[in-house]
């Protein structure tokens, strides 16, 4: 500790993760509905997943986007990163914005059951305010994507501001 005393901490070593906010030309984003066991409820989330050994954050983002939503993106840019659980884990989540999208059939893992939601970006931002989007990873990812899009504007969409 700063005053030279010692203390014990329990924490989780995590390989990190990547999240993607896929944005279509009409200004909609693809989100996923998924049941999460620990809080015993269903959440609306961005496509995301753990970085596997030997993967880069960008390759994880592309893999998870395709596995969970069936989307491949031509353009993928890093929008930021954040630490979701600084009190008990060293996990970092890398956030990407994807566009120029091609939809195919999703191929989620055997233990996943995902429903796709394609909604306007502005509505997704409002769903944070109403509590319909309550997953921290998704809230942070949408915020990073919003700020990135506002600055870079690969094409015009209604951000809801």
mmCIF file of N, CA, C and O in Angstrom, residues 34 37 40 53 62 86 112 150 157:
data_model
loop_
_atom_site.group_PDB
_atom_site.id
_atom_site.type_symbol
_atom_site.label_atom_id
_atom_site.label_comp_id
_atom_site.label_asym_id
_atom_site.label_seq_id
_atom_site.Cartn_x
_atom_site.Cartn_y
_atom_site.Cartn_z
ATOM 1 N N UNK A 34 -29.249 -12.108 -25.191
ATOM 2 C CA UNK A 34 -28.661 -13.330 -24.662
ATOM 3 C C UNK A 34 -28.975 -13.464 -23.168
ATOM 4 O O UNK A 34 -28.880 -12.492 -22.428
ATOM 5 N N UNK A 37 -26.491 -16.251 -17.039
ATOM 6 C CA UNK A 37 -26.791 -17.047 -15.858
ATOM 7 C C UNK A 37 -26.565 -16.313 -14.530
ATOM 8 O O UNK A 37 -27.444 -16.341 -13.665
ATOM 9 N N UNK A 40 -29.254 -14.053 -13.836
ATOM 10 C CA UNK A 40 -30.496 -14.753 -14.143
ATOM 11 C C UNK A 40 -31.477 -13.884 -14.942
ATOM 12 O O UNK A 40 -32.645 -13.760 -14.596
ATOM 13 N N UNK A 53 -5.763 -17.336 -27.151
ATOM 14 C CA UNK A 53 -4.306 -17.335 -27.260
ATOM 15 C C UNK A 53 -3.887 -17.217 -28.730
ATOM 16 O O UNK A 53 -4.417 -17.921 -29.598
ATOM 17 N N UNK A 62 -13.333 -9.484 -35.156
ATOM 18 C CA UNK A 62 -13.886 -10.024 -36.409
ATOM 19 C C UNK A 62 -14.498 -11.405 -36.193
ATOM 20 O O UNK A 62 -15.583 -11.707 -36.691
ATOM 21 N N UNK A 86 -12.221 -3.115 -12.447
ATOM 22 C CA UNK A 86 -10.914 -2.817 -11.857
ATOM 23 C C UNK A 86 -10.770 -3.267 -10.407
ATOM 24 O O UNK A 86 -9.655 -3.380 -9.909
ATOM 25 N N UNK A 112 -24.458 -21.149 -26.652
ATOM 26 C CA UNK A 112 -25.015 -19.807 -26.812
ATOM 27 C C UNK A 112 -26.344 -19.880 -27.559
ATOM 28 O O UNK A 112 -26.516 -20.693 -28.461
ATOM 29 N N UNK A 150 -18.955 10.236 -34.171
ATOM 30 C CA UNK A 150 -19.165 11.687 -34.195
ATOM 31 C C UNK A 150 -17.924 12.403 -34.748
ATOM 32 O O UNK A 150 -18.042 13.388 -35.472
ATOM 33 N N UNK A 157 -25.037 9.195 -40.330
ATOM 34 C CA UNK A 157 -26.143 8.475 -39.691
ATOM 35 C C UNK A 157 -26.715 9.362 -38.601
ATOM 36 O O UNK A 157 -26.065 10.302 -38.142
#
